[in-house]
Structures are given as C-alpha cells and as structure tokens.
GROMACS .gro file of C-alpha atoms in nm:
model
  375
    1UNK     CA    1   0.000   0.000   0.000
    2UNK     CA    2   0.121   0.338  -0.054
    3UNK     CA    3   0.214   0.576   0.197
    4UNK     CA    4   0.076   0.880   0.272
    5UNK     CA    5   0.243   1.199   0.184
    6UNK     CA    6   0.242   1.564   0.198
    7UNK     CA    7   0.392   1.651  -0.103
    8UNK     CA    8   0.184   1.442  -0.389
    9UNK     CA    9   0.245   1.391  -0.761
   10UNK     CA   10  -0.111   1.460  -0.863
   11UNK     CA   11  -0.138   1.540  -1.256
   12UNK     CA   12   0.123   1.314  -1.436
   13UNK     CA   13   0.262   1.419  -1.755
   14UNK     CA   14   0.028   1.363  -2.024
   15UNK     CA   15  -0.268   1.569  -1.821
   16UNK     CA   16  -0.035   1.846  -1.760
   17UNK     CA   17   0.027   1.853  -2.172
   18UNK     CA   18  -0.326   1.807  -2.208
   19UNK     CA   19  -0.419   2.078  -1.983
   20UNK     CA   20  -0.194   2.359  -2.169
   21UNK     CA   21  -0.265   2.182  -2.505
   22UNK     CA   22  -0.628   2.352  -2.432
   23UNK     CA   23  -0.540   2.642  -2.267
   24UNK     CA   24  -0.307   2.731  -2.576
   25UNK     CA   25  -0.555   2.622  -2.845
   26UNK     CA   26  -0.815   2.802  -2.708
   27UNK     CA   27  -0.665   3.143  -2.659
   28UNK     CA   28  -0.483   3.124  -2.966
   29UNK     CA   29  -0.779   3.060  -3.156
   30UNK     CA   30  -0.971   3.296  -2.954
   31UNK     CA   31  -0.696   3.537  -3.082
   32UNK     CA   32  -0.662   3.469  -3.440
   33UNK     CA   33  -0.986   3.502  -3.519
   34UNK     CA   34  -0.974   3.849  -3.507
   35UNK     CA   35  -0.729   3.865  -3.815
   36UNK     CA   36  -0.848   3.702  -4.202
   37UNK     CA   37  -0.438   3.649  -4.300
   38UNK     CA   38  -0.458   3.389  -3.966
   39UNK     CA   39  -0.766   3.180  -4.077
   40UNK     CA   40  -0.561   2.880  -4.123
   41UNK     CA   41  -0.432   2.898  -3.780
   42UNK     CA   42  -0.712   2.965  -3.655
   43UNK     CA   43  -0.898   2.649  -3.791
   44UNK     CA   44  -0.599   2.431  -3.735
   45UNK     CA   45  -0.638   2.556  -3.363
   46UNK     CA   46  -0.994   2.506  -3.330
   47UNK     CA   47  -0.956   2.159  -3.388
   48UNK     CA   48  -0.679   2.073  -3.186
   49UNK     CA   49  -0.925   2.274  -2.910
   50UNK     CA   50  -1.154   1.986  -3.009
   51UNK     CA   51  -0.959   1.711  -3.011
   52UNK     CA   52  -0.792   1.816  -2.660
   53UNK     CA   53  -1.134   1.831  -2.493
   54UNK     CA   54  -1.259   1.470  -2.636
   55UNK     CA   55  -0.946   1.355  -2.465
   56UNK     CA   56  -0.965   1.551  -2.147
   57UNK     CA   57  -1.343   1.348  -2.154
   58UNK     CA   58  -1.230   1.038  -2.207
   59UNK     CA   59  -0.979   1.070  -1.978
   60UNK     CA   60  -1.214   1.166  -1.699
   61UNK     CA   61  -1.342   0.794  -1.715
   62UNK     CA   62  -1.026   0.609  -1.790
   63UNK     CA   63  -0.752   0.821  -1.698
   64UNK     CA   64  -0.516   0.817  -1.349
   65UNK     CA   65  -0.722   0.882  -1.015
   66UNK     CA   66  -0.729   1.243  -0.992
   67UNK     CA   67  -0.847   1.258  -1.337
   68UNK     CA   68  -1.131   1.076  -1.259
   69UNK     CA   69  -1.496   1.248  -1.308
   70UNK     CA   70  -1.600   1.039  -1.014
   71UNK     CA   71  -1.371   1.166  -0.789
   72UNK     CA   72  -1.488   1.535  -0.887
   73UNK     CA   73  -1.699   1.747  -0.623
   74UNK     CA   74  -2.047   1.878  -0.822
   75UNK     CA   75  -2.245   1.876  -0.521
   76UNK     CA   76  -2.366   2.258  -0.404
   77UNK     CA   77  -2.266   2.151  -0.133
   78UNK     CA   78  -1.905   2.102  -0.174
   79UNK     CA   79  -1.906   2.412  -0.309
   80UNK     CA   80  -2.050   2.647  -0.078
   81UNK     CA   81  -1.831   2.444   0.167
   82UNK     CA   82  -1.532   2.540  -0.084
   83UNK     CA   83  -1.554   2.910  -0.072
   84UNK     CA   84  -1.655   2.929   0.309
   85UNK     CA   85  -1.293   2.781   0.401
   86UNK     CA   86  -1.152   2.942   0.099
   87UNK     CA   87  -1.257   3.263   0.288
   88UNK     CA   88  -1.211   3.180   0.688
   89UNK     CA   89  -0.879   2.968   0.671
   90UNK     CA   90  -0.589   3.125   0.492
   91UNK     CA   91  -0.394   2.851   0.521
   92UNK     CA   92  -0.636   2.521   0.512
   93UNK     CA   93  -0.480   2.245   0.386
   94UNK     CA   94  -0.591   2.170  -0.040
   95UNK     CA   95  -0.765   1.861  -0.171
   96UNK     CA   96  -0.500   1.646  -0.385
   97UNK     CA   97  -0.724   1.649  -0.701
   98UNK     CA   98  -0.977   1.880  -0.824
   99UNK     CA   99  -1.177   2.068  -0.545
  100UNK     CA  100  -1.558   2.156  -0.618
  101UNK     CA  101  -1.441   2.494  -0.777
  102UNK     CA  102  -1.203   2.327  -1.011
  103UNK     CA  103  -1.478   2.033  -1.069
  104UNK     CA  104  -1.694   2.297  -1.198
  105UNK     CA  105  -1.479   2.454  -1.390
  106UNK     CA  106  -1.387   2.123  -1.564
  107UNK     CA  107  -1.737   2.085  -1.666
  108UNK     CA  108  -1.779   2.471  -1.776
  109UNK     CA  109  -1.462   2.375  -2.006
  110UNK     CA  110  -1.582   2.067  -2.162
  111UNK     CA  111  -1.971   2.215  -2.201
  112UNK     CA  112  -1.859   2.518  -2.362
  113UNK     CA  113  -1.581   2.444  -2.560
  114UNK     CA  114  -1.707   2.133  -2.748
  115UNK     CA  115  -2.028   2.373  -2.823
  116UNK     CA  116  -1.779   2.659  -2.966
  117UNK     CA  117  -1.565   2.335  -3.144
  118UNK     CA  118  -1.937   2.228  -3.286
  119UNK     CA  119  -2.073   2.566  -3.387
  120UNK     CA  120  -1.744   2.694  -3.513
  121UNK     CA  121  -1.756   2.337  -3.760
  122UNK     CA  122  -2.046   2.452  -3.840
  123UNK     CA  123  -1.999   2.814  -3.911
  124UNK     CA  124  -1.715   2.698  -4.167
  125UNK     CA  125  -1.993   2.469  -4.361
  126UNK     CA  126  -2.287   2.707  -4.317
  127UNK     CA  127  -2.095   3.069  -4.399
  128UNK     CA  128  -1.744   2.925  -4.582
  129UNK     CA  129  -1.908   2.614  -4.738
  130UNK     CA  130  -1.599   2.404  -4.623
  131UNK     CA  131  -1.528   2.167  -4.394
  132UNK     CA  132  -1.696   1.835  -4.255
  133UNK     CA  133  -2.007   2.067  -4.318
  134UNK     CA  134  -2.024   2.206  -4.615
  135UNK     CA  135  -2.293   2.057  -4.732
  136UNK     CA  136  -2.530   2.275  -4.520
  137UNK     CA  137  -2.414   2.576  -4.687
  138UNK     CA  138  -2.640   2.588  -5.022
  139UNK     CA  139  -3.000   2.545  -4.742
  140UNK     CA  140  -2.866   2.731  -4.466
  141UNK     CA  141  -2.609   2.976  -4.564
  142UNK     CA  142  -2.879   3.274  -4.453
  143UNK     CA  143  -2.843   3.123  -4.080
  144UNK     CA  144  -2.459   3.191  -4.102
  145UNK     CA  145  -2.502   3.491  -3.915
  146UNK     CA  146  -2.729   3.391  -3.638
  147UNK     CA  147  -2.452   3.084  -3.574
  148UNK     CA  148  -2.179   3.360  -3.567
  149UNK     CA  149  -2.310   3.485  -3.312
  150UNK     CA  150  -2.356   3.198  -3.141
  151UNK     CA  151  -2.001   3.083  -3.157
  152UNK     CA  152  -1.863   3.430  -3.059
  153UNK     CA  153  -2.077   3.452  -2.730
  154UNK     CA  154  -2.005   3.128  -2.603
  155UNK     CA  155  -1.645   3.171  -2.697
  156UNK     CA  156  -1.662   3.532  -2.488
  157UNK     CA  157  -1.804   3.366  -2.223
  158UNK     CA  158  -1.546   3.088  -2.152
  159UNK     CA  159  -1.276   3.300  -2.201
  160UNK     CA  160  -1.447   3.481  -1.886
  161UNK     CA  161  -1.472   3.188  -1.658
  162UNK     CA  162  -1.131   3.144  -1.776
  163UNK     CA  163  -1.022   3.472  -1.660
  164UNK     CA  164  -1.207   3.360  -1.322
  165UNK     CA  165  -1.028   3.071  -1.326
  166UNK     CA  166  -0.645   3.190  -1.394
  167UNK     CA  167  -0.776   3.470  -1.087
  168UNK     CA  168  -0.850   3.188  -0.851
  169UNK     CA  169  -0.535   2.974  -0.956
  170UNK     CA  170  -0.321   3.363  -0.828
  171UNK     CA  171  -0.513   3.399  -0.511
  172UNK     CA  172  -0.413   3.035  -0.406
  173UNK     CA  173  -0.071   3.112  -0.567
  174UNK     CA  174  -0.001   3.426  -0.368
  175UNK     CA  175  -0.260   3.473  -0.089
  176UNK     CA  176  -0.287   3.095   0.033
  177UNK     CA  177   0.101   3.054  -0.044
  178UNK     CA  178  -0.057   2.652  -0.213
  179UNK     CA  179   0.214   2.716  -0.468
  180UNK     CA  180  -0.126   2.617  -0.762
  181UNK     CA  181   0.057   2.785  -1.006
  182UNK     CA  182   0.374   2.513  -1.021
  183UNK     CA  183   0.128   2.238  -0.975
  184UNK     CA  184   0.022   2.248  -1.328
  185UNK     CA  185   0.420   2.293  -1.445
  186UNK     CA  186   0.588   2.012  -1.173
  187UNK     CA  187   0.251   1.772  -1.135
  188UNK     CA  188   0.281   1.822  -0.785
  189UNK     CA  189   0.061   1.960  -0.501
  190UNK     CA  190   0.161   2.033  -0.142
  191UNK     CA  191  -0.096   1.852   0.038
  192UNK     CA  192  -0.150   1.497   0.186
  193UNK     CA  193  -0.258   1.213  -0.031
  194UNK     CA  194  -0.117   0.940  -0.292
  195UNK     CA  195   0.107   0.962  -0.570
  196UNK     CA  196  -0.104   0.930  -0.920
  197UNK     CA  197   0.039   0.635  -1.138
  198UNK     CA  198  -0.002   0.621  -1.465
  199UNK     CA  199  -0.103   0.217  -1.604
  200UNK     CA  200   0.065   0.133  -1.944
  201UNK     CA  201  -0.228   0.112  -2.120
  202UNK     CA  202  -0.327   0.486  -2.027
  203UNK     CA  203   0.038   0.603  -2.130
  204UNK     CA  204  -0.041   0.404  -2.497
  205UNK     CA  205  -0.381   0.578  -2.505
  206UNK     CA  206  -0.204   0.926  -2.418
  207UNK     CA  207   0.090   0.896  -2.687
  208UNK     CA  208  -0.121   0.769  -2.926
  209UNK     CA  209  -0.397   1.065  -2.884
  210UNK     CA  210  -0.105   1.320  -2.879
  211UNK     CA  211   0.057   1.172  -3.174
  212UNK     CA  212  -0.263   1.187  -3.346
  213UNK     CA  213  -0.352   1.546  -3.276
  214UNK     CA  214   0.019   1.662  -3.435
  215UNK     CA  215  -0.051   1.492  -3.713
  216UNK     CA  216  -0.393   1.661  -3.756
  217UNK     CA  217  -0.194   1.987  -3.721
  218UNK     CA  218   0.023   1.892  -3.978
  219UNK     CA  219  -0.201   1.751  -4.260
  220UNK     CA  220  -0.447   2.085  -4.167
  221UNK     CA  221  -0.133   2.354  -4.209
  222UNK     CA  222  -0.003   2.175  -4.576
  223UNK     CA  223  -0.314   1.977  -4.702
  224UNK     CA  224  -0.585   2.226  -4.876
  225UNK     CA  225  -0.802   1.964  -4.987
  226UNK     CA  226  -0.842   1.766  -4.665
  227UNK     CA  227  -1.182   1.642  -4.584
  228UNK     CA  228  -1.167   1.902  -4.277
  229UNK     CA  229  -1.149   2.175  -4.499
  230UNK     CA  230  -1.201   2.107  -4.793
  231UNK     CA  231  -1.483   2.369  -4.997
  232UNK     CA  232  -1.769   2.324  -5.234
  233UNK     CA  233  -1.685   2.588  -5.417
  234UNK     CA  234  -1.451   2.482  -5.733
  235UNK     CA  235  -1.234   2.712  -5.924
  236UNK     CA  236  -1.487   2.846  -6.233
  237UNK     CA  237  -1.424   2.853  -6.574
  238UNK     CA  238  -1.555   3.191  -6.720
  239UNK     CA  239  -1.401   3.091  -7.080
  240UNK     CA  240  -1.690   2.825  -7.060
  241UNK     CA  241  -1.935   2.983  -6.856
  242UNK     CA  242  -1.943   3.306  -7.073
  243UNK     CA  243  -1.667   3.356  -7.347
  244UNK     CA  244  -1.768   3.695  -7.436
  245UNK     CA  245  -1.738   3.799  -7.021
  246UNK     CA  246  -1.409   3.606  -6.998
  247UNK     CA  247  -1.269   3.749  -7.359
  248UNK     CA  248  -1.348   4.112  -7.307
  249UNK     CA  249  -1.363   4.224  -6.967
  250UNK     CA  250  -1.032   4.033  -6.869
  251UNK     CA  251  -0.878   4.248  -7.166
  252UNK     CA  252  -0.847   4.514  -6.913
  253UNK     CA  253  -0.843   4.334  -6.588
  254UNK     CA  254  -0.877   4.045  -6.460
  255UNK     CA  255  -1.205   3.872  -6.417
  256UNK     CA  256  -1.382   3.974  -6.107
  257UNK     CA  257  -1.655   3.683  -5.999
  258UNK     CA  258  -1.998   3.792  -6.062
  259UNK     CA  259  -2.149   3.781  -5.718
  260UNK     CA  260  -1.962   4.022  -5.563
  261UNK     CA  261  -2.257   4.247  -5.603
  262UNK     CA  262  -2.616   4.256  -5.635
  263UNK     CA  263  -2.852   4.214  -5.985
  264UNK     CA  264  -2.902   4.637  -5.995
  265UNK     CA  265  -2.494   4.664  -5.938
  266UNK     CA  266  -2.440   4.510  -6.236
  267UNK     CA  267  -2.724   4.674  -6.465
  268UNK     CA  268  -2.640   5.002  -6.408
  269UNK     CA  269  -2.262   4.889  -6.512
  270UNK     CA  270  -2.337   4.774  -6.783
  271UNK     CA  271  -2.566   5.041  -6.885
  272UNK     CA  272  -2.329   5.306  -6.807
  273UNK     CA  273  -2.028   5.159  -7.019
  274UNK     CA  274  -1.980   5.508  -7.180
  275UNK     CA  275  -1.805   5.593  -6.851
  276UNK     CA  276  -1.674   5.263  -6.719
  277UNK     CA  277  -1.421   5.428  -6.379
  278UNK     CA  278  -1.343   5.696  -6.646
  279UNK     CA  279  -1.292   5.454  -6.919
  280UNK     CA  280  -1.529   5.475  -7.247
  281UNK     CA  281  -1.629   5.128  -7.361
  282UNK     CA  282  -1.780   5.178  -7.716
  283UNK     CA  283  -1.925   4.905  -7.940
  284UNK     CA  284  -1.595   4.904  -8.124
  285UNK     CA  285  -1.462   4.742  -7.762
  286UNK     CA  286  -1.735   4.549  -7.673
  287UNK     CA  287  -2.024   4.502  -7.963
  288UNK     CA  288  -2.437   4.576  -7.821
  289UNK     CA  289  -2.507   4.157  -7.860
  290UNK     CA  290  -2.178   4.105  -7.635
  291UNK     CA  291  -2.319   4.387  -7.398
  292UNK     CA  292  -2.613   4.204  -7.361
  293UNK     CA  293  -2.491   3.870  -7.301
  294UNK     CA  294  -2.216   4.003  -7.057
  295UNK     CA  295  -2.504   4.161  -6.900
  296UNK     CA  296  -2.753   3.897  -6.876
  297UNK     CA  297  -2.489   3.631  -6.752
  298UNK     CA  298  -2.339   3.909  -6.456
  299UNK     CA  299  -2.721   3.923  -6.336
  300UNK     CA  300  -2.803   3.543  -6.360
  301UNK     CA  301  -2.488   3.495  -6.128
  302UNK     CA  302  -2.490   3.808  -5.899
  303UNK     CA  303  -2.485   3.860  -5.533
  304UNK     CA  304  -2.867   3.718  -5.511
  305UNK     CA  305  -2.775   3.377  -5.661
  306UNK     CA  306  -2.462   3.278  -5.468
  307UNK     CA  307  -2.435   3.117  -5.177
  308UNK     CA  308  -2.080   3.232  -5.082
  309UNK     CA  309  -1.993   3.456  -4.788
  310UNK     CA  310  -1.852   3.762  -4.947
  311UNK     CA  311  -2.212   3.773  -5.190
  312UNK     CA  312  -2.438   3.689  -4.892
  313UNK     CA  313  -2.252   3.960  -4.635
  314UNK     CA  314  -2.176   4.237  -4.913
  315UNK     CA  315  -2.566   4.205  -4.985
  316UNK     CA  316  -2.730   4.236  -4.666
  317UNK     CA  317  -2.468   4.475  -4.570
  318UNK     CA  318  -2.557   4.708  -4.870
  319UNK     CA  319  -2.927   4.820  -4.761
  320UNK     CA  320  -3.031   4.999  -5.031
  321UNK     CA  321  -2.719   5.084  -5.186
  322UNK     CA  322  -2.615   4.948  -5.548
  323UNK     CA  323  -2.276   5.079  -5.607
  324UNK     CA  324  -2.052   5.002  -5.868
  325UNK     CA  325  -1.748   4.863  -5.701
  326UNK     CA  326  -1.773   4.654  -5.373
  327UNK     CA  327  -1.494   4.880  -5.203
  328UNK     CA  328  -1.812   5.093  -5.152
  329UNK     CA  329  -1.990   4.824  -4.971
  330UNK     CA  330  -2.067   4.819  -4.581
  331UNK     CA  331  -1.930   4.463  -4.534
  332UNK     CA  332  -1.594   4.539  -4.765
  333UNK     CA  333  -1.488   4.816  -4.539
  334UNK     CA  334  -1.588   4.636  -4.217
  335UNK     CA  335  -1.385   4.385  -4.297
  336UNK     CA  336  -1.055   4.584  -4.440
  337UNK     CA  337  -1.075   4.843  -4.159
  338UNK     CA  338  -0.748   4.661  -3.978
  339UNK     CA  339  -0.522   4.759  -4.257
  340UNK     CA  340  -0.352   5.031  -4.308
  341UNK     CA  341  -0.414   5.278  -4.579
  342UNK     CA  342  -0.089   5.214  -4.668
  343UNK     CA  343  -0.129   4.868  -4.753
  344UNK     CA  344  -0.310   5.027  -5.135
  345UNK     CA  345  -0.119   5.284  -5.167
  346UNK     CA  346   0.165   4.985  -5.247
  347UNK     CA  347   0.348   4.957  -5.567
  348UNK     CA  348   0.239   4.583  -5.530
  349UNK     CA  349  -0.172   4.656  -5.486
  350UNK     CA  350  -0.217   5.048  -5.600
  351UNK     CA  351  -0.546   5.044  -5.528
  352UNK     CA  352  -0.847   4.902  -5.307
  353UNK     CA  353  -0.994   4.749  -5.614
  354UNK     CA  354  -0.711   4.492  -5.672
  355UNK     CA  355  -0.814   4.214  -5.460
  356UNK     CA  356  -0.609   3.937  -5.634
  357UNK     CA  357  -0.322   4.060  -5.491
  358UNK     CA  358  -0.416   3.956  -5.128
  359UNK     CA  359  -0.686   3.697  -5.214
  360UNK     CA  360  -0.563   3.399  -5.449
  361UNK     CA  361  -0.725   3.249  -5.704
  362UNK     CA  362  -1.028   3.548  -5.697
  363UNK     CA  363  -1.037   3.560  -6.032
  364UNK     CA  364  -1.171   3.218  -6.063
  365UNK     CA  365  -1.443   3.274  -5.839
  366UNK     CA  366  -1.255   3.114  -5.504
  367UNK     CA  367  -1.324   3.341  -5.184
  368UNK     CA  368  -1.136   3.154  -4.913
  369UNK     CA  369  -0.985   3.278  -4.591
  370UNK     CA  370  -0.775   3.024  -4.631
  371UNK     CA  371  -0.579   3.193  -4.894
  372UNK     CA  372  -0.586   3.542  -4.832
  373UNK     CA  373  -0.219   3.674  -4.785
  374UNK     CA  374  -0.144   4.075  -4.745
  375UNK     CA  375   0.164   4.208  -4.852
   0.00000   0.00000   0.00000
C-alpha cells in the first residue's frame, strides 16, 4: 500500500500537456480570429481545441485517479463548503485532485468548448461552405449569421470563466502561499494524499492521442483539400461559362466573380459603359449583342444567386445601396478596416480594387480565408 504523503504527484505528464494543449488552443484561436491572413491557424487551432477536450473526456473515465470524473466534487454543497474555508482559513490544507471549484470549472470547459468546437464546424460549412459541413451551406447559408453569433458569445463567455479561473489559480498562488501555479508545471501539489500512477495502457492511449492530434496539425497547415477543410466551391471557368465575359472584360483586368454584387450593381454597369471608372467602352470594344450577353450572364450569377460569404454579407450589408465597385460596400470596409491605408497605396496593390493581390485564385471565383495573404 502506498504511503501517505504531503507533497503528492497529482497530474502526471500527459494531463499536464493536455491541460496547456487547451489552454493554448483556445486562446490562440480565440486570438486569431480576429485577423483574415490567420484563418488557417485559426482552424488548425480550433480543432486541436476539439480534439484536446474529447481527450480531457475520455480521460475523466479512464484516466489516473485524480483525473477521474467520479472523484470530482459537483455537489452545491461542496461548493458552498469550498468558498466558506476558501474565505475563513488562509492557510487550510488543499484537496490532492480537483476541489468543487475546479470540478466545476472542468465541466464549464468541456460544455462550452465542445459547443464553440461544434458551432465553429459549423460556421465553416454554413458561412465558408468548407469543412466536414459544407454541405449545409447551399440550405442554410442565410443562418450563417445567427450561428456567428452563437459561436462568438459562447467563446466570450469561456474565455471569462477562464479569466475567473487563472484569478482563482493567483489567489491560491499568492494569498494561500498553495504554490497552484507550479502544480500544473511540476505535477505536484503540497498537500497529503497518494502519488497518481499512470497504467501502461493509459500512457499508450495518451501517446497515441497526442501523436494523433500533431498529425492533424500537420495535414491541416499543408493539405488544402483535406476532408476538414475542404470547400464546395470549385475554381470556375468563365471561358466556358461566358466567353464573351471572360474574352473582353479580362482584356483590361482580370475577371472579377460575378457575385460580388447585387442584380441592380451590375445593370447600371453595364448600362453606363460610356463611362466605365473613367474609361469609355464603345461598341468598337465590346459590340451591343456582347453587352447584352455580358449583362444577362453578370445578373443570372450576382450577389442574389450565390451562396458564398462575401455575396451573402456584401448584400445584406448594402441596404439599399447598389454601387458600382464593392470597395463601396458596408461589409468590404468592415472587414478591411485593420489595414492600413498604406497597404493600397503599395506599388504591389495600388489600389483598393485589386483584390487578387491579397486573395488567391479570386479571379476564378474562389473566396477563401484560407488563402488570403497581405503584402
């Protein structure tokens, strides 16, 4: 039988990487979301969040003692108990596992962040049309903003009880003098109990889990066409779709997809060629059956009959407005306002209208976060 000590090896190894694998990979992902250029990252991080938390589950049934949902305090009880000795007895000796704070806490994790793992898969198939997913895109790409939403609250709100959390783990660190901060680093505890052993078969299960979560990382950062994200939207063929659109507009520039904006964008573009941004197109350039057949195939595939994120949030974002260039657009300078001014003022861009410089393959009707890269 073991003997009892006061200095106890609670959290062996693999739940101390476990425990920063999540704290990392949700912050960081928390983090990169703010920024389009990090999108990779940031889906690369949300699943590692994932895949951290179905272990930290499983683990609670089959991992070492402390582990152990069963040995976790979720009784009321225990935790008005908690906070009453907390609070009366600066120096009470700490329970070798999780006390009913840290129990709840444990379950806040879990609940929350496999909802902001789910809803955030989601969110990429809904609004991106990508990912395990995608297929929900072309019936419910309308809800992609109402699921936004989602996911960003509940992500707000753990990060909160996080911030509780990290507070609770300093008071214990510098008011109770437990040294909680270390225990988490060393996998030890100052307290009275029984070292945690880990069985071989939980060490196999650890490895194996960790092993596979790097090599998710890996195939996510290199492999575009993974299952995980993976889009339904394919690279389009204008010189098929419309040769007279792909012939004579890309004469000039290159092709910009047709739903960037709405149906009355595009008529009163076409129907204003005599001063095309300065430019006169006469029929010389472009003859009146070409016109019409430019025309007719920009409205059949504008803003209105896409599914894809920038046509869905450039239209609702427009109101009433039908301008001619989508720099004008609500939703466009929402979603640019981080960069500098300097950024198009760039030998390499020039101007606010060049968006194949910083999003690849645009031309061929691929809007990806994915692939967006500023200069």
């Amino acid at each position: 039988m073991q003997s009892v000590k006061e200095k106890v090896y609670v959290w062996p190894f693999y739940s101390r990487i476990v425990h920063w694998l999540i704290v990392f990979s949700f912050l960081s992902s928390f983090f990169t979301a703010f920024f389009h250029n990090y999108f990779t990252i940031h889906i690369t991080l949300g699943y590692i969040f994932g895949l951290t938390l179905v272990f930290r589950l499983i683990w609670g049934f089959i991992g070492p003692e402390y582990s152990l949902f069963k040995n976790f305090k979720f009784s009321l009880e225990s935790l008005k108990d908690y906070f009453k000795e907390k609070i009366t007895n600066r120096w009470r000796k700490i329970h070798p596992g999780h006390n009913a704070a840290s129990s709840w806490f444990t379950l806040i994790v879990l609940g929350l962040g496999i909802f902001i793992v789910l809803s955030g898969m989601m969110l990429y198939g809904i609004q991106e049309g990508s990912g395990l997913f995608a297929s929900l895109n072309t019936a419910y790409f309308s809800f992609s903003i109402v699921m936004s939403t989602l996911h960003t609250t509940v992500s707000y709100l753990l990060l909160f009880w996080a911030l509780i959390h990290i507070a609770g783990v300093l008071i214990e660190q510098f008011y109770h003098r437990t040294q909680m901060v270390f225990a988490m680093l060393t996998g030890y505890k100052n307290t009275i109990g029984h070292d945690s052993i880990l069985t071989k078969a939980q060490a196999i299960f650890a490895v194996t889990s960790l092993l596979g979560i790097t090599t998710l990382c890996y195939v996510l950062l290199h492999d575009d066409d993974n299952l995980l994200v993976k889009s339904i939207f394919e690279r389009r063929d204008y010189s098929k779709e419309n040769s007279a659109f792909f012939q004579k507009c890309s004469k000039c520039h290159k092709n910009y997809p047709p739903f960037m904006l709405p149906e009355e964008s595009w008529e009163k573009l076409m129907d204003g060629l005599d001063n095309h941004f300065g430019e006169r197109i006469t029929e010389n350039n472009i003859t009146k059956s070409e016109q019409m057949d430019i025309k007719a195939y920009l409205i059949a595939n504008s803003a209105e009959h896409s599914t894809h994120k920038l046509a869905y949030k450039t239209r609702i974002s427009l109101g009433e407005m039908r301008p001619l260039s989508i720099t004008k657009a609500p939703y466009w300078r929402k979603a640019h306002s981080h960069l500098s001014p300097e950024i198009f003022k760039s030998p390499l861009v020039k101007d606010k209208s060049n968006c194949f410089v910083c999003h690849k393959n645009f031309e061929y009707g691929i809007f990806d976060n994915r692939l967006i890269h500023i200069p």
